[in-house]
Amino acid sequence: MVIPTPQGITSDPFAAIPVELAELLRAQLEDVADEVEREVRSSVPEYARPADDTYVRMVRAGVVQALTLFVDLIADPLRDWESVAATYYEIGRGEALEGRSLDALQSALRIGGRVAWRLLGVTAEEQKLDAVVLAGLAEAAMVTIHEVAEAATAGYTEAQLRSTGELQRRRKRLLDLLLADPPASAEAVQDLAHSAQWPMPGQVAVVALAASPEGDDEDRLMVPAGVLVDMDTRPPRLVVPDPETPGRARGRSLALALRGRPAAVGPTVPLGEAADSLRLATRTLALMGRGILPGRGIVRCTDHLSTLLLYGDEALMRRLSEQVLAPLESAAGPQRDRLAETLLAWLQSGSSVGDVAARLHIHPQTVRYRLRQLDKLFGDRLRDPEVRFDLELALRTASLRPG
């Protein structure tokens, strides 16, 4: 690993600072660290985790280390800058691996430097330091902040480049955790989401993808930012965060990314119910493959909830159909189909002959003739509300099956 060394330092700003000042500043180091830590944690949201004792100690250690390095450079102007760069290179790497943004790191460095310089100015005024020393202090502070920021940025960039594969692996583990049934604990999901650099949404929808004849893989599936992808499962699946947030263009972006590949979108649910969205998306996709639901494009299960309900337990529905439609078995094949079609239209139209005729595009007299035949087959059962409900369920299920 090559660690970048400071560039562009033509003179040593620390040479103008009396080394004795180092001990004076070192005695105030803890108080300055308190103020810097408070300011960083209150000003940079990604560093504000007061409930996490381990994290607070880590932030504190970073602040103390930065101030100690500055004081050490005053005490020893010949100190090796490369060791300072190495320290902040590792800090940058650590921030990337923790999943925090580069902006957060740079903001923390700027704020820490500003607060430290403000407090340093108070000390300088109390010690009545001359203008040359003050100028040297100011330049030393700016040089230090610049160099540590450069080193930290280099470390951050290197870690991100190396951790891209690890980040994807974490996101796949997160996707598995989100879709676990029974659901994983909220704490476990939050911890893994943080390490996977995935902002926790309020709601999600799960998308199940049909097999692609072109052999599309994850690299070719350019999904919108924030969408979790696992192309190794069958069916492949995506988790879309906050799909119904106003102003989001994820629906359109997702359609473009899929390039016409059939997909089923589960309902939008709270994060802890993602497994339910996956279950319904998978069932929708299966019905798409059988021709019961449209087999092309993106199909939203919320548009077909009654169909999903009817096909939720096909063995039970088959038994219900055999039981309530048994009277039709005595009719010949073509006649049986016409009578079933007429009976369903009659049940759905509120028993109106005219509506049935309009729906089926046949003469009302034909409707009356068929209804007389149905009355002979079913008798008083056609006037029983519970039987009528069961008949409509059975006939509706049958009508959805592809011919």
Coordinates of C-alpha atoms in Angstrom, one line a residue:
M1 CA 0.0 0.0 0.0
V2 CA 1.4 3.4 -1.0
I3 CA 0.7 6.1 1.5
P4 CA 0.6 9.7 0.0
T5 CA 3.2 12.1 1.4
P6 CA 2.5 15.8 1.9
Q7 CA 3.1 18.0 -1.2
G8 CA 3.7 21.6 -1.6
I9 CA 5.3 22.4 1.8
T10 CA 8.0 24.9 0.9
S11 CA 8.8 26.0 4.5
D12 CA 8.1 24.6 7.9
P13 CA 5.4 26.7 9.6
F14 CA 6.1 24.9 12.9
A15 CA 9.6 26.4 13.0
A16 CA 8.2 29.8 14.0
I17 CA 6.4 28.3 17.0
P18 CA 8.2 28.0 20.4
V19 CA 8.5 24.3 21.3
E20 CA 7.6 25.3 24.9
L21 CA 4.1 26.1 23.7
A22 CA 3.5 22.4 23.0
E23 CA 3.5 21.5 26.7
L24 CA 1.1 24.4 27.4
L25 CA -1.3 23.2 24.7
R26 CA -0.9 19.5 25.8
A27 CA -2.1 20.4 29.3
Q28 CA -5.3 21.8 27.7
L29 CA -5.7 19.0 25.3
E30 CA -8.6 17.2 27.1
D31 CA -10.6 20.4 27.5
V32 CA -10.2 21.2 23.8
A33 CA -11.0 17.7 22.8
D34 CA -14.3 18.0 24.8
E35 CA -15.3 21.1 22.9
V36 CA -14.3 19.7 19.5
E37 CA -16.1 16.4 20.1
R38 CA -19.3 18.2 21.1
E39 CA -19.2 20.5 18.1
V40 CA -18.6 17.6 15.6
R41 CA -21.3 15.4 17.1
S42 CA -23.8 18.2 17.1
S43 CA -23.0 19.5 13.6
V44 CA -22.5 16.3 11.6
P45 CA -25.5 14.0 11.9
E46 CA -23.6 10.9 10.9
Y47 CA -21.4 11.3 14.1
A48 CA -24.3 11.9 16.4
R49 CA -24.9 8.6 18.2
P50 CA -25.1 9.4 21.9
A51 CA -26.8 6.1 22.8
D52 CA -23.8 4.1 21.4
D53 CA -21.0 4.1 24.1
T54 CA -18.5 2.3 21.8
Y55 CA -19.1 4.8 19.0
V56 CA -18.8 7.8 21.3
R57 CA -15.4 6.5 22.6
M58 CA -14.2 6.0 19.1
V59 CA -15.1 9.6 18.0
R60 CA -13.4 10.8 21.2
A61 CA -10.3 8.9 20.4
G62 CA -10.1 10.3 16.9
V63 CA -10.4 13.8 18.2
V64 CA -7.7 13.3 20.8
Q65 CA -5.4 11.7 18.3
A66 CA -5.8 14.7 15.9
L67 CA -5.0 17.2 18.6
T68 CA -2.1 15.2 19.9
L69 CA -0.6 15.0 16.5
F70 CA -0.8 18.8 16.1
V71 CA 0.9 19.3 19.5
D72 CA 3.6 16.7 18.7
L73 CA 4.4 18.6 15.5
I74 CA 4.9 21.8 17.5
A75 CA 7.1 19.9 20.0
D76 CA 9.1 18.3 17.2
P77 CA 9.1 20.3 13.9
L78 CA 11.3 17.6 12.3
R79 CA 8.6 14.9 13.0
D80 CA 8.1 12.6 10.0
W81 CA 5.0 13.9 8.1
E82 CA 4.6 10.5 6.5
S83 CA 3.6 9.0 9.9
V84 CA 0.9 11.7 10.2
A85 CA -0.4 10.9 6.8
A86 CA -0.4 7.2 7.6
T87 CA -2.5 7.8 10.7
Y88 CA -5.2 9.7 8.8
Y89 CA -5.0 7.4 5.8
E90 CA -6.1 4.6 8.2
I91 CA -8.8 6.9 9.7
G92 CA -10.2 7.5 6.2
R93 CA -10.2 3.8 5.5
G94 CA -12.0 3.2 8.7
E95 CA -14.7 5.7 7.9
A96 CA -15.4 4.1 4.5
L97 CA -15.6 0.7 6.1
E98 CA -18.0 2.1 8.7
G99 CA -20.3 3.2 5.8
R100 CA -20.1 7.0 6.5
S101 CA -19.9 9.4 3.7
L102 CA -16.7 11.3 2.6
D103 CA -18.6 14.6 3.1
A104 CA -19.2 13.7 6.7
L105 CA -15.5 13.0 7.3
Q106 CA -14.4 16.2 5.6
S107 CA -17.0 18.2 7.5
A108 CA -15.8 16.7 10.8
L109 CA -12.2 17.7 10.0
R110 CA -13.2 21.2 9.0
I111 CA -15.3 21.7 12.1
G112 CA -12.7 20.2 14.4
G113 CA -10.0 22.4 13.0
R114 CA -12.2 25.6 13.3
V115 CA -13.1 24.8 17.0
A116 CA -9.5 23.9 17.9
W117 CA -8.2 27.1 16.3
R118 CA -10.7 29.2 18.1
L119 CA -9.6 27.8 21.5
L120 CA -6.0 28.0 20.4
G121 CA -6.5 31.7 19.8
V122 CA -7.7 32.2 23.3
T123 CA -4.5 30.6 24.6
A124 CA -2.4 32.7 22.3
E125 CA -4.1 35.9 23.5
E126 CA -3.6 34.9 27.2
Q127 CA 0.1 34.2 26.5
K128 CA 0.4 37.5 24.6
L129 CA 2.2 35.7 21.7
D130 CA 3.6 38.1 19.1
A131 CA 2.4 38.3 15.5
V132 CA 5.1 36.1 14.0
V133 CA 4.2 33.2 16.4
L134 CA 0.4 33.8 15.7
A135 CA 1.0 33.7 12.0
G136 CA 3.0 30.5 12.4
L137 CA 0.3 28.9 14.4
A138 CA -2.4 29.8 11.9
E139 CA -0.3 28.5 9.0
A140 CA 0.6 25.3 10.9
A141 CA -3.1 24.7 11.7
M142 CA -4.2 25.2 8.1
V143 CA -1.4 23.0 6.7
T144 CA -2.2 20.2 9.2
I145 CA -5.9 20.3 8.4
H146 CA -5.1 20.2 4.7
E147 CA -2.6 17.4 4.9
V148 CA -4.7 15.2 7.2
A149 CA -7.8 15.8 5.0
E150 CA -5.8 14.7 1.9
A151 CA -4.5 11.6 3.6
A152 CA -7.9 10.7 5.0
T153 CA -9.5 11.2 1.6
A154 CA -6.9 8.9 -0.1
G155 CA -7.6 6.2 2.5
Y156 CA -11.3 6.6 2.1
T157 CA -11.1 6.3 -1.7
E158 CA -8.8 3.2 -1.5
A159 CA -11.2 1.5 1.0
Q160 CA -14.2 2.1 -1.2
L161 CA -12.5 0.7 -4.3
R162 CA -11.5 -2.4 -2.4
S163 CA -14.8 -2.8 -0.6
T164 CA -17.1 -2.6 -3.6
G165 CA -17.4 -6.4 -3.7
E166 CA -17.8 -6.6 0.1
L167 CA -20.5 -3.9 0.0
Q168 CA -22.4 -6.0 -2.5
R169 CA -22.1 -9.1 -0.4
R170 CA -23.4 -7.1 2.6
R171 CA -26.3 -5.9 0.7
K172 CA -27.2 -9.4 -0.4
R173 CA -27.1 -10.5 3.2
L174 CA -29.2 -7.5 4.1
L175 CA -31.8 -8.5 1.4
D176 CA -31.9 -12.1 2.9
L177 CA -32.4 -10.6 6.3
L178 CA -35.2 -8.4 5.2
L179 CA -37.0 -11.2 3.5
A180 CA -36.6 -13.7 6.4
D181 CA -39.7 -15.4 7.6
P182 CA -40.2 -15.0 10.6
P183 CA -38.7 -11.5 10.3
A184 CA -35.3 -10.6 11.8
S185 CA -35.1 -8.2 14.7
A186 CA -35.2 -4.5 13.8
E187 CA -31.8 -4.1 15.6
A188 CA -30.1 -6.7 13.4
V189 CA -31.6 -5.2 10.2
Q190 CA -30.5 -1.7 11.3
D191 CA -26.9 -2.8 12.0
L192 CA -26.5 -4.6 8.7
A193 CA -28.1 -1.8 6.8
H194 CA -25.6 0.6 8.3
S195 CA -22.6 -1.5 7.3
A196 CA -24.1 -2.0 3.8
Q197 CA -24.5 1.8 3.4
W198 CA -28.3 1.4 2.8
P199 CA -30.5 4.1 4.3
M200 CA -33.4 2.5 6.2
P201 CA -36.7 3.3 4.4
G202 CA -40.1 3.4 6.0
Q203 CA -41.6 1.0 3.5
V204 CA -40.5 -1.4 0.8
A205 CA -42.0 -3.4 -2.1
V206 CA -40.5 -6.6 -3.3
V207 CA -40.2 -7.4 -7.1
A208 CA -40.0 -11.0 -8.4
L209 CA -38.4 -11.3 -11.9
A210 CA -39.2 -13.9 -14.5
A211 CA -36.4 -15.9 -16.0
S212 CA -34.7 -14.1 -18.8
P213 CA -34.0 -16.0 -22.1
E214 CA -31.2 -13.6 -22.7
G215 CA -29.4 -14.6 -19.5
D216 CA -29.4 -11.2 -17.9
D217 CA -27.2 -10.9 -14.8
E218 CA -27.0 -8.4 -12.0
D219 CA -24.3 -6.3 -13.8
R220 CA -26.6 -5.7 -16.8
L221 CA -29.6 -4.9 -14.6
M222 CA -29.0 -1.2 -14.0
V223 CA -31.6 -0.7 -11.3
P224 CA -32.1 2.7 -9.5
A225 CA -29.9 3.6 -6.6
G226 CA -30.9 2.1 -3.3
V227 CA -32.6 -1.0 -4.8
L228 CA -31.3 -4.2 -3.4
V229 CA -30.7 -7.0 -5.9
D230 CA -30.3 -10.7 -5.7
M231 CA -30.1 -12.4 -9.1
D232 CA -28.9 -15.8 -7.7
T233 CA -32.3 -16.8 -6.2
R234 CA -35.2 -18.3 -8.1
P235 CA -37.0 -16.2 -8.9
P236 CA -34.5 -13.3 -8.8
R237 CA -35.8 -10.6 -6.5
L238 CA -35.4 -6.9 -5.8
V239 CA -36.3 -4.8 -2.7
V240 CA -37.4 -1.3 -3.7
P241 CA -37.3 1.3 -0.8
D242 CA -40.1 3.8 -0.4
P243 CA -41.6 3.1 -3.8
E244 CA -44.6 5.3 -3.3
T245 CA -42.9 8.4 -2.0
P246 CA -44.2 11.4 -3.9
G247 CA -41.7 12.7 -6.5
R248 CA -39.8 9.4 -6.7
A249 CA -39.2 8.2 -10.3
R250 CA -38.2 4.6 -9.2
G251 CA -41.2 3.0 -11.0
R252 CA -40.2 4.5 -14.3
S253 CA -36.5 3.8 -13.8
L254 CA -37.3 0.2 -12.8
A255 CA -39.3 -0.4 -16.0
L256 CA -36.4 1.0 -18.0
A257 CA -33.9 -1.2 -16.2
L258 CA -35.9 -4.4 -16.7
R259 CA -36.2 -3.7 -20.5
G260 CA -39.5 -5.5 -20.9
R261 CA -38.6 -8.4 -18.7
P262 CA -41.7 -9.7 -17.0
A263 CA -41.9 -8.9 -13.3
A264 CA -44.4 -9.0 -10.4
V265 CA -44.4 -6.2 -7.8
G266 CA -45.6 -7.1 -4.3
P267 CA -47.5 -4.6 -2.2
T268 CA -45.8 -1.7 -0.5
V269 CA -45.4 -2.8 3.2
P270 CA -43.5 -1.7 6.4
L271 CA -40.0 -2.9 6.4
G272 CA -40.7 -5.7 8.9
E273 CA -43.3 -7.2 6.5
A274 CA -41.1 -7.5 3.4
A275 CA -41.5 -11.3 3.4
D276 CA -45.3 -10.8 2.8
S277 CA -44.5 -8.6 -0.2
L278 CA -42.2 -11.3 -1.5
R279 CA -44.7 -14.0 -1.0
L280 CA -47.4 -12.2 -3.0
A281 CA -45.0 -11.1 -5.7
T282 CA -43.8 -14.7 -6.2
R283 CA -47.4 -15.9 -6.3
T284 CA -48.3 -13.2 -8.9
L285 CA -45.3 -14.2 -11.0
A286 CA -46.3 -17.8 -11.0
L287 CA -49.9 -16.9 -12.1
M288 CA -48.3 -14.7 -14.9
G289 CA -46.4 -17.7 -16.1
R290 CA -49.5 -19.8 -16.3
G291 CA -51.4 -17.3 -18.3
I292 CA -53.9 -16.5 -15.5
L293 CA -52.5 -13.0 -15.1
P294 CA -50.9 -11.0 -17.9
G295 CA -47.6 -12.5 -18.8
R296 CA -45.8 -9.4 -20.1
G297 CA -44.4 -6.2 -18.5
I298 CA -44.7 -5.3 -14.9
V299 CA -47.7 -6.6 -13.0
R300 CA -48.7 -5.2 -9.6
C301 CA -50.3 -7.7 -7.3
T302 CA -52.4 -5.0 -5.8
D303 CA -54.3 -4.8 -9.1
H304 CA -55.2 -8.6 -8.8
L305 CA -55.8 -9.3 -5.1
S306 CA -59.1 -11.2 -5.7
T307 CA -57.3 -13.4 -8.2
L308 CA -54.5 -14.1 -5.8
L309 CA -57.1 -14.9 -3.1
L310 CA -58.9 -17.3 -5.4
Y311 CA -55.6 -19.1 -6.3
G312 CA -54.3 -19.0 -2.7
D313 CA -55.3 -22.6 -2.1
E314 CA -56.1 -24.3 -5.4
A315 CA -56.8 -27.7 -3.9
L316 CA -59.5 -26.2 -1.7
M317 CA -60.9 -24.2 -4.5
R318 CA -61.0 -27.3 -6.7
R319 CA -63.0 -29.1 -4.1
L320 CA -65.4 -26.2 -3.8
S321 CA -65.9 -26.1 -7.6
E322 CA -66.5 -29.8 -7.8
Q323 CA -69.1 -29.5 -5.1
V324 CA -71.1 -26.5 -6.2
L325 CA -70.8 -27.0 -10.0
A326 CA -71.7 -30.7 -9.9
P327 CA -75.2 -30.0 -11.4
L328 CA -73.5 -28.7 -14.6
E329 CA -71.8 -32.1 -15.2
S330 CA -75.1 -33.5 -16.6
A331 CA -75.0 -31.1 -19.5
A332 CA -73.0 -31.8 -22.7
G333 CA -69.6 -30.1 -23.1
P334 CA -70.4 -27.1 -25.3
Q335 CA -73.7 -26.6 -23.6
R336 CA -72.0 -26.8 -20.1
D337 CA -69.6 -24.0 -21.1
R338 CA -72.5 -21.8 -22.3
L339 CA -74.5 -22.4 -19.1
A340 CA -71.5 -21.7 -16.9
E341 CA -70.8 -18.5 -18.8
T342 CA -74.5 -17.4 -18.5
L343 CA -74.7 -18.3 -14.8
L344 CA -71.5 -16.2 -13.9
A345 CA -72.8 -13.2 -15.9
W346 CA -76.2 -13.6 -14.1
L347 CA -74.6 -13.7 -10.7
Q348 CA -72.4 -10.7 -11.5
S349 CA -75.2 -8.6 -13.0
G350 CA -77.6 -8.8 -10.1
S351 CA -79.9 -11.3 -11.9
S352 CA -80.8 -8.8 -14.6
V353 CA -81.6 -10.5 -17.9
G354 CA -80.9 -7.4 -19.9
D355 CA -77.5 -6.9 -18.3
V356 CA -76.6 -10.6 -19.0
A357 CA -77.7 -10.2 -22.6
A358 CA -75.6 -7.1 -23.0
R359 CA -72.6 -8.6 -21.3
L360 CA -72.6 -11.8 -23.4
H361 CA -73.8 -10.1 -26.6
I362 CA -76.8 -12.5 -27.0
H363 CA -80.5 -12.0 -27.3
P364 CA -82.5 -11.7 -24.0
Q365 CA -84.7 -14.6 -25.1
T366 CA -81.5 -16.8 -25.2
V367 CA -80.7 -15.7 -21.7
R368 CA -84.1 -16.7 -20.5
Y369 CA -83.8 -20.1 -22.1
R370 CA -80.5 -20.8 -20.5
L371 CA -81.7 -19.5 -17.1
R372 CA -84.6 -22.0 -17.3
Q373 CA -82.1 -24.8 -17.9
L374 CA -80.0 -23.6 -15.0
D375 CA -83.1 -23.5 -12.8
K376 CA -83.8 -27.1 -13.7
L377 CA -80.3 -28.1 -12.8
F378 CA -79.8 -26.1 -9.6
G379 CA -83.4 -25.6 -8.3
D380 CA -83.8 -23.6 -5.1
R381 CA -80.0 -23.5 -4.6
L382 CA -79.9 -20.5 -7.0
R383 CA -81.9 -18.6 -4.4
D384 CA -79.6 -19.4 -1.5
P385 CA -77.2 -16.4 -0.9
E386 CA -74.4 -18.7 0.4
V387 CA -74.7 -21.0 -2.6
R388 CA -74.7 -18.1 -5.0
F389 CA -71.5 -16.8 -3.4
D390 CA -69.8 -20.2 -3.7
L391 CA -71.0 -20.5 -7.3
E392 CA -69.5 -17.1 -8.2
L393 CA -66.2 -18.0 -6.6
A394 CA -66.0 -21.3 -8.5
L395 CA -67.1 -19.8 -11.8
R396 CA -64.8 -16.8 -11.5
T397 CA -61.8 -19.1 -10.9
A398 CA -62.7 -21.2 -13.9
S399 CA -63.1 -18.2 -16.1
L400 CA -59.5 -17.0 -15.3
R401 CA -57.9 -20.2 -16.5
P402 CA -56.5 -19.9 -20.0
G403 CA -58.4 -21.8 -22.7

